[in-house]
Each structure stands twice: as structure tokens, then as C-alpha cells.
Tab-separated table of C-alpha atoms in Angstrom:
chain	number	residue	atom	x	y	z
A	1	MET	CA	15.105	-6.033	38.413
A	2	LEU	CA	13.011	-2.887	38.695
A	3	ILE	CA	14.645	0.308	39.961
A	4	LYS	CA	12.187	0.232	42.861
A	5	GLU	CA	13.394	-3.256	43.765
A	6	LYS	CA	17.028	-2.136	43.597
A	7	LEU	CA	16.287	0.736	45.969
A	8	GLU	CA	14.651	-1.715	48.351
A	9	THR	CA	17.401	-4.350	48.272
A	10	PHE	CA	20.782	-2.720	47.534
A	11	ALA	CA	23.127	-1.859	50.407
A	12	PHE	CA	23.391	1.881	51.055
A	13	SER	CA	25.238	4.055	53.560
A	14	PRO	CA	23.228	5.726	56.374
A	15	ALA	CA	23.063	9.031	54.481
A	16	GLU	CA	22.096	7.270	51.254
A	17	THR	CA	19.417	5.284	53.078
A	18	VAL	CA	17.708	8.517	54.138
A	19	VAL	CA	17.492	9.603	50.493
A	20	VAL	CA	16.391	6.148	49.336
A	21	ASP	CA	13.557	6.136	51.873
A	22	TYR	CA	12.442	9.499	50.513
A	23	LEU	CA	12.589	8.246	46.921
A	24	LEU	CA	10.464	5.224	47.790
A	25	THR	CA	7.839	7.114	49.781
A	26	ALA	CA	7.467	10.234	47.618
A	27	PRO	CA	8.377	9.431	43.999
A	28	GLU	CA	5.634	11.708	42.674
A	29	ALA	CA	7.463	14.727	44.151
A	30	LEU	CA	10.697	14.154	42.222
A	31	ASP	CA	9.464	15.657	38.973
A	32	GLN	CA	9.156	19.117	40.516
A	33	LEU	CA	12.306	19.101	42.648
A	34	SER	CA	15.919	19.772	41.747
A	35	ILE	CA	18.761	17.690	43.109
A	36	GLN	CA	19.598	20.527	45.512
A	37	GLU	CA	16.008	20.682	46.808
A	38	ILE	CA	15.865	16.927	47.411
A	39	ALA	CA	19.193	17.063	49.232
A	40	ALA	CA	17.880	19.895	51.400
A	41	GLN	CA	14.686	18.013	52.258
A	42	THR	CA	16.660	14.916	53.268
A	43	TYR	CA	19.430	16.856	55.054
A	44	THR	CA	22.058	15.371	52.747
A	45	GLN	CA	24.306	16.590	49.935
A	46	PRO	CA	23.679	16.506	46.156
A	47	SER	CA	26.715	14.230	45.899
A	48	THR	CA	24.806	11.648	47.964
A	49	LEU	CA	22.084	11.498	45.320
A	50	VAL	CA	24.689	11.146	42.581
A	51	ARG	CA	26.317	8.231	44.442
A	52	ILE	CA	22.945	6.466	44.668
A	53	ALA	CA	22.448	6.866	40.923
A	54	LYS	CA	25.935	5.499	40.246
A	55	LYS	CA	25.341	2.508	42.543
A	56	LEU	CA	22.287	1.666	40.445
A	57	HIS	CA	24.440	1.829	37.282
A	58	PHE	CA	23.136	5.119	35.903
A	59	ASP	CA	25.372	7.797	34.380
A	60	GLY	CA	24.171	10.376	36.864
A	61	TRP	CA	21.229	11.773	38.802
A	62	LYS	CA	19.309	13.093	35.777
A	63	SER	CA	19.393	9.705	34.065
A	64	PHE	CA	18.289	7.938	37.243
A	65	LYS	CA	15.483	10.426	37.869
A	66	LYS	CA	14.165	10.091	34.305
A	67	HIS	CA	14.070	6.284	34.357
A	68	TYR	CA	12.751	6.046	37.913
A	69	LEU	CA	9.860	8.409	37.146
A	70	GLU	CA	9.040	6.514	33.944
A	71	GLU	CA	8.933	3.257	35.893
A	72	TRP	CA	6.827	4.769	38.690
A	73	ARG	CA	4.313	6.215	36.209
A	74	TYR	CA	4.028	2.876	34.453
A	75	LEU	CA	3.493	0.925	37.664
A	76	ASN	CA	0.810	3.355	38.795
A	77	LYS	CA	-0.932	4.096	35.497
A	78	HIS	CA	-2.979	0.910	35.004
A	79	PHE	CA	-4.228	-2.053	37.022
A	80	THR	CA	-5.749	0.035	39.783
A	81	ARG	CA	-8.986	-1.974	39.813
A	82	ILE	CA	-7.965	-5.625	39.438
A	83	ASP	CA	-5.077	-7.673	40.803
A	84	PRO	CA	-3.458	-9.404	37.780
A	85	ASN	CA	-2.350	-12.284	40.005
A	86	LEU	CA	-5.760	-12.842	41.634
A	87	PRO	CA	-8.262	-11.136	39.325
A	88	PHE	CA	-11.282	-12.864	40.877
A	89	SER	CA	-12.187	-14.485	44.185
A	90	SER	CA	-13.830	-17.720	45.276
A	91	THR	CA	-17.056	-15.867	46.119
A	92	ASP	CA	-17.474	-14.101	42.767
A	93	SER	CA	-20.466	-15.084	40.653
A	94	LEU	CA	-20.142	-16.487	37.147
A	95	MET	CA	-20.864	-13.164	35.430
A	96	THR	CA	-18.675	-11.237	37.878
A	97	ILE	CA	-15.732	-13.464	36.970
A	98	CYS	CA	-16.541	-12.951	33.294
A	99	LYS	CA	-16.656	-9.173	33.738
A	100	LYS	CA	-13.393	-9.069	35.689
A	101	MET	CA	-11.599	-11.147	33.049
A	102	ALA	CA	-12.867	-8.791	30.340
A	103	VAL	CA	-11.627	-5.762	32.287
A	104	LEU	CA	-8.288	-7.501	32.899
A	105	ASP	CA	-7.749	-8.048	29.178
A	106	LYS	CA	-8.638	-4.438	28.366
A	107	MET	CA	-6.293	-3.098	31.025
A	108	THR	CA	-3.506	-5.363	29.764
A	109	ILE	CA	-3.799	-4.011	26.217
A	110	ASP	CA	-3.725	-0.427	27.505
A	111	ASP	CA	-0.752	-1.326	29.675
A	112	ILE	CA	1.406	-2.793	26.929
A	113	PHE	CA	0.491	-0.001	24.509
A	114	PHE	CA	1.856	2.445	27.087
A	115	LEU	CA	5.162	0.523	27.156
A	116	LEU	CA	5.745	0.368	23.401
A	117	ASP	CA	7.506	3.073	21.428
A	118	HIS	CA	7.926	3.899	17.757
A	119	ASP	CA	11.679	3.369	17.455
A	120	HIS	CA	11.761	-0.144	18.918
A	121	LEU	CA	8.743	-1.241	16.875
A	122	SER	CA	10.319	0.221	13.744
A	123	GLN	CA	13.562	-1.636	14.467
A	124	ALA	CA	11.699	-4.918	14.997
A	125	LYS	CA	9.774	-4.434	11.760
A	126	SER	CA	12.991	-3.784	9.845
A	127	LEU	CA	14.666	-6.904	11.268
A	128	LEU	CA	11.694	-9.096	10.356
A	129	LEU	CA	11.408	-7.696	6.835
A	130	LYS	CA	15.121	-8.194	6.133
A	131	ALA	CA	15.152	-11.774	7.420
A	132	ASN	CA	14.715	-14.648	4.987
A	133	HIS	CA	13.972	-16.895	7.941
A	134	ILE	CA	12.596	-16.187	11.416
A	135	GLN	CA	13.174	-18.623	14.279
A	136	ILE	CA	11.244	-18.431	17.551
A	137	PHE	CA	12.792	-19.639	20.797
A	138	SER	CA	10.800	-19.962	24.002
A	139	GLN	CA	9.387	-22.561	26.364
A	140	ASN	CA	6.099	-24.114	27.435
A	141	SER	CA	2.935	-22.056	26.843
A	142	ASN	CA	4.811	-19.228	25.133
A	143	LEU	CA	5.654	-21.589	22.280
A	144	LEU	CA	1.996	-22.538	21.940
A	145	ILE	CA	1.059	-18.862	21.703
A	146	ALA	CA	3.734	-18.271	19.056
A	147	GLN	CA	2.315	-21.008	16.813
A	148	ASP	CA	-0.483	-18.713	15.642
A	149	PHE	CA	2.041	-16.001	14.741
A	150	ALA	CA	4.086	-18.514	12.751
A	151	LEU	CA	0.970	-19.741	10.943
A	152	LYS	CA	-0.091	-16.239	9.889
A	153	MET	CA	3.421	-15.268	8.814
A	154	ASN	CA	3.878	-18.436	6.774
A	155	ARG	CA	0.587	-17.746	4.992
A	156	ILE	CA	2.036	-14.492	3.643
A	157	GLN	CA	5.211	-16.330	2.649
A	158	LYS	CA	7.403	-15.216	5.557
A	159	ASN	CA	9.228	-18.330	6.711
A	160	VAL	CA	8.787	-18.735	10.479
A	161	THR	CA	9.559	-21.855	12.511
A	162	LEU	CA	9.554	-22.668	16.211
A	163	SER	CA	12.219	-24.526	18.163
A	164	ALA	CA	9.763	-26.889	19.784
A	165	VAL	CA	11.927	-29.950	20.453
A	166	ARG	CA	13.566	-29.707	23.862
A	167	GLY	CA	17.326	-30.162	23.588
A	168	GLU	CA	17.454	-29.167	19.922
A	169	GLU	CA	17.391	-25.404	20.461
A	170	ASN	CA	21.172	-24.988	20.376
A	171	TYR	CA	21.383	-26.969	17.136
A	172	ASP	CA	18.708	-24.722	15.654
A	173	ALA	CA	20.637	-21.622	16.736
A	174	TYR	CA	23.901	-22.843	15.222
A	175	ASN	CA	22.187	-23.944	12.002
A	176	LEU	CA	20.404	-20.669	11.282
A	177	SER	CA	21.508	-18.974	8.083
A	178	PRO	CA	23.293	-15.599	8.345
A	179	ASP	CA	20.240	-13.792	6.941
A	180	ALA	CA	17.944	-15.113	9.676
A	181	CYS	CA	16.397	-13.343	12.641
A	182	ALA	CA	15.379	-14.813	15.998
A	183	ILE	CA	12.558	-13.970	18.388
A	184	LEU	CA	13.111	-14.937	22.024
A	185	ILE	CA	10.137	-14.893	24.405
A	186	SER	CA	10.679	-14.970	28.169
A	187	TYR	CA	8.714	-13.224	30.916
A	188	SER	CA	11.553	-13.156	33.444
A	189	GLY	CA	14.282	-12.495	30.886
A	190	GLU	CA	16.600	-14.580	33.037
A	191	ASN	CA	15.943	-18.053	31.633
A	192	PRO	CA	19.430	-19.623	31.373
A	193	ASN	CA	18.589	-21.623	28.250
A	194	LEU	CA	17.342	-18.579	26.362
A	195	LEU	CA	20.272	-16.485	27.542
A	196	ALA	CA	22.643	-19.156	26.236
A	197	LEU	CA	20.789	-19.169	22.918
A	198	ASN	CA	21.014	-15.395	22.704
A	199	THR	CA	24.777	-15.635	23.276
A	200	ILE	CA	25.099	-18.140	20.422
A	201	LEU	CA	23.045	-15.956	18.103
A	202	ARG	CA	24.972	-12.799	18.976
A	203	ALA	CA	28.276	-14.583	18.305
A	204	ARG	CA	26.922	-15.491	14.867
A	205	ASN	CA	25.724	-11.913	14.215
A	206	ILE	CA	22.106	-13.017	13.978
A	207	PRO	CA	19.812	-10.258	15.280
A	208	THR	CA	17.482	-11.118	18.146
A	209	ILE	CA	14.151	-9.610	19.147
A	210	ALA	CA	13.441	-10.158	22.838
A	211	ILE	CA	9.855	-10.124	24.092
A	212	THR	CA	10.260	-9.854	27.843
A	213	SER	CA	9.478	-7.906	31.006
A	214	ILE	CA	10.730	-4.464	31.965
A	215	GLY	CA	13.310	-4.046	34.702
A	216	GLU	CA	16.720	-4.413	33.043
A	217	ASN	CA	16.782	-8.202	32.902
A	218	ARG	CA	19.715	-9.769	31.060
A	219	LEU	CA	17.786	-10.723	27.949
A	220	SER	CA	16.451	-7.199	27.456
A	221	GLN	CA	19.968	-5.795	27.803
A	222	GLU	CA	21.763	-8.307	25.574
A	223	CYS	CA	19.332	-8.612	22.652
A	224	THR	CA	19.348	-6.591	19.442
A	225	CYS	CA	15.828	-5.245	19.897
A	226	PHE	CA	13.845	-5.206	23.149
A	227	LEU	CA	10.030	-5.227	23.104
A	228	PRO	CA	8.518	-4.975	26.610
A	229	ILE	CA	5.401	-6.764	27.788
A	230	THR	CA	3.099	-6.102	30.715
A	231	THR	CA	5.058	-6.678	33.905
A	232	ARG	CA	2.535	-7.173	36.680
A	233	GLU	CA	2.460	-10.870	37.540
A	234	LYS	CA	4.441	-12.844	40.062
A	235	LEU	CA	6.251	-15.960	38.860
A	236	TYR	CA	3.877	-18.518	40.390
A	237	SER	CA	1.692	-17.003	43.159
A	238	LYS	CA	-1.203	-16.442	40.797
A	239	ILE	CA	-4.211	-18.093	39.186
A	240	GLY	CA	-2.788	-18.079	35.669
A	241	ASN	CA	-0.594	-16.248	33.136
A	242	PHE	CA	-3.478	-14.037	32.065
A	243	THR	CA	-1.729	-10.710	31.458
A	244	ILE	CA	1.481	-12.330	30.208
A	245	ASN	CA	-0.357	-14.365	27.578
A	246	THR	CA	-2.519	-11.440	26.486
A	247	SER	CA	0.595	-9.260	26.158
A	248	ILE	CA	2.486	-11.775	24.042
A	249	ILE	CA	-0.518	-12.418	21.794
A	250	PHE	CA	-1.031	-8.686	21.294
A	251	LEU	CA	2.632	-7.993	20.588
A	252	LEU	CA	2.954	-10.853	18.090
A	253	ASN	CA	-0.218	-9.633	16.379
A	254	VAL	CA	1.342	-6.171	16.136
A	255	LEU	CA	4.531	-7.597	14.610
A	256	TYR	CA	2.497	-9.565	12.081
A	257	ALA	CA	0.482	-6.451	11.229
A	258	LEU	CA	3.658	-4.402	10.742
A	259	VAL	CA	5.090	-6.967	8.337
A	260	PHE	CA	1.750	-7.279	6.535
A	261	SER	CA	1.430	-3.506	6.139
A	262	GLU	CA	4.724	-3.247	4.238
A	263	HIS	CA	3.128	-4.919	1.188
A	264	TYR	CA	-0.497	-4.565	2.222
A	265	ASP	CA	-2.237	-4.956	-1.152
A	266	ALA	CA	-0.013	-7.821	-2.310
A	267	HIS	CA	-0.439	-9.752	0.942
A	268	LEU	CA	-4.204	-9.258	0.987
A	269	LYS	CA	-4.504	-10.329	-2.642
A	270	HIS	CA	-2.389	-13.416	-1.921
A	271	LEU	CA	-4.486	-14.439	1.098
A	272	LYS	CA	-7.723	-14.031	-0.840
A	273	ARG	CA	-6.413	-16.008	-3.808
A	274	ILE	CA	-5.160	-18.882	-1.653
A	275	GLY	CA	-8.304	-18.754	0.462
A	276	GLU	CA	-10.484	-19.284	-2.593
A	277	LEU	CA	-8.434	-22.350	-3.488
A	278	VAL	CA	-8.252	-24.060	-0.107
A	279	ASP	CA	-11.117	-22.808	2.078
A	280	HIS	CA	-14.267	-24.718	1.201
A	281	ARG	CA	-16.174	-24.310	4.447
A	282	THR	CA	-19.924	-23.908	4.305
A	283	ILE	CA	-21.567	-21.089	6.243
A	284	SER	CA	-24.994	-20.178	7.561
A	285	ASN	CA	-24.157	-16.653	8.767
A	286	ALA	CA	-24.343	-13.733	6.344
A	287	VAL	CA	-21.596	-11.892	8.219
A	288	MET	CA	-19.109	-14.542	7.066
A	289	GLN	CA	-20.272	-14.373	3.464
A	290	GLU	CA	-17.479	-13.804	0.961
A	291	ASN	CA	-18.236	-11.442	-1.916
A	292	GLU	CA	-16.432	-13.564	-4.485
A	293	ARG	CA	-18.740	-16.540	-4.265
A	294	THR	CA	-21.730	-17.874	-2.389
A	295	LYS	CA	-21.243	-20.582	0.207
A	296	LYS	CA	-24.455	-22.265	1.184
A	297	ALA	CA	-25.032	-24.080	4.432
A	298	PRO	CA	-25.903	-27.777	4.180
A	299	SER	CA	-29.611	-28.533	4.341
């Protein structure tokens, strides 16, 4: 749940409610105000602000203020032009829909890049490089998206498999070797099946990388490494999982690129060598022409 949502739904005392209303209506002002100044503007005491922070499970006011401002900036930084849930309307022309979908994808990439940070990406890279086997757990379309990641990783000899048989996920989790790593993908981060899997994996000391939404969901809090994705869509009141899918694809591509970069020359040499042996497609476009040999289009 987002901090904003907690402020809107948690039970507060009358004095706390006055402060909460101020926080919700004027978050942009917090950066320049001290706790004493906010208390003065709301006719309350600094201790009231501290109690609010504690109710929301923060160590104190400074911690709350930092995280609340970060969340507010994220929610207001991108997606000012297009609704990710309803990016086009019934009256839009063909090319207007095309343009809006292009803008939506671009905004999504900018959005997720804003969320990512060096330390978490570095941790994820380290976990993937150390693992002799990588298992992906998810459901429905997220598993389909992850297939491309598994294919690319397997081609550079990193063993990646998907738990694609419903009901077998727990067996897969218990059967993973101690030197494995797991990737769990869930937009809500509250999927009971994935949370149960994460519990199994944690008990077996198998590190988990969670690709999920922001907002302190259980999966993000209980995994080994949390990688956030764009968090703009409702669960079902929308046309499609456009920004979610784009985010997951982008993030998995980044993880693949990080692993590839560790042994860049060796991986590239391997792909070229195997490609020469197995890829016998004919081409008619010079852009696709390989330097090593000439592939002629059929007459």
C-alpha cells in the first residue's frame, strides 16, 4: 500500500487528521518546512507528526518525510499526458491510437528508470551471476513474458527455467539446489501463491529477486532483492496490462544485459559461433547481412 493510501485509510485522532489533511493537500510544501513549522501551520504539536509517522511504521518524522516525498515525486513525475489504464478512447483515430501507445511505452520506460537504483541492480546482478540455476515463478501473462528472458539466458549458458505447470510450483521450490536463485514476478506483490513460494525459498536460504510494484507490499518486503516496476495501473479497470508488461520486459532485458556484460566478449563470441552453426535463414535486406558470410535470398 502506498503511503498516500495509508494516509487516506488509516484511523487517526482529530488532531492527527488535521495534519494528515495538510499532508495530502500540500505535499510539495513539506520539503521546505521543518516539523515545527508544519505543526504551527496545522495548530498542532510536533509530537502529533511523530505519532503519525509511527502509526505508518516509520522510525520517525524524518524517515516518513523522506519516503513520502519520494513517493509523491514519483507519482507526479511521469504520466501527465496519458492515462495508463485508458490510454485511448473509442473516438480516437487509428493513427492517434498508435501515437498514444508509442507515447505510453516511452513514458513507461522513463518511469521505471526513475524507480531503479544502482545498489539494488548490483545486488540482483550478483545473485544471478552466483547462481548455477535460476528459477522463475509467476502466473499467467507474466510467465509468457519471462520466456524470452529464459531463452536469452540459456543461449549464453545461464540455466533458467520457468515454473509453468500449475500446482507444481511448490515442488519446484523444494527441489531447487542450494546454489539456485529465484525470480518472482507479481504486480500486486500480494499473490498468496507467490508469497508461499517465497516463504519456502527463504526457509531454504535460496535468494529471491522480486519484480513487483512499489508501496511496501509483502513480497517487496520479504524478498532478498526488490526491483520495482511502474505502478500506475489498476488491477482490472483498464484496457490492458500495457505499462506492467512493458516494465517487466524492460527490467528482464536489463537483468540479461547485466549478466551478459560480466563476460561481454566471451558471451558475444559464443553467440556468434553458435549462430553460424544453427542459423541458416536467408535474407533479402542488407541491414541483416552478417559479415562472416553471405546469405542470399531465394530467387
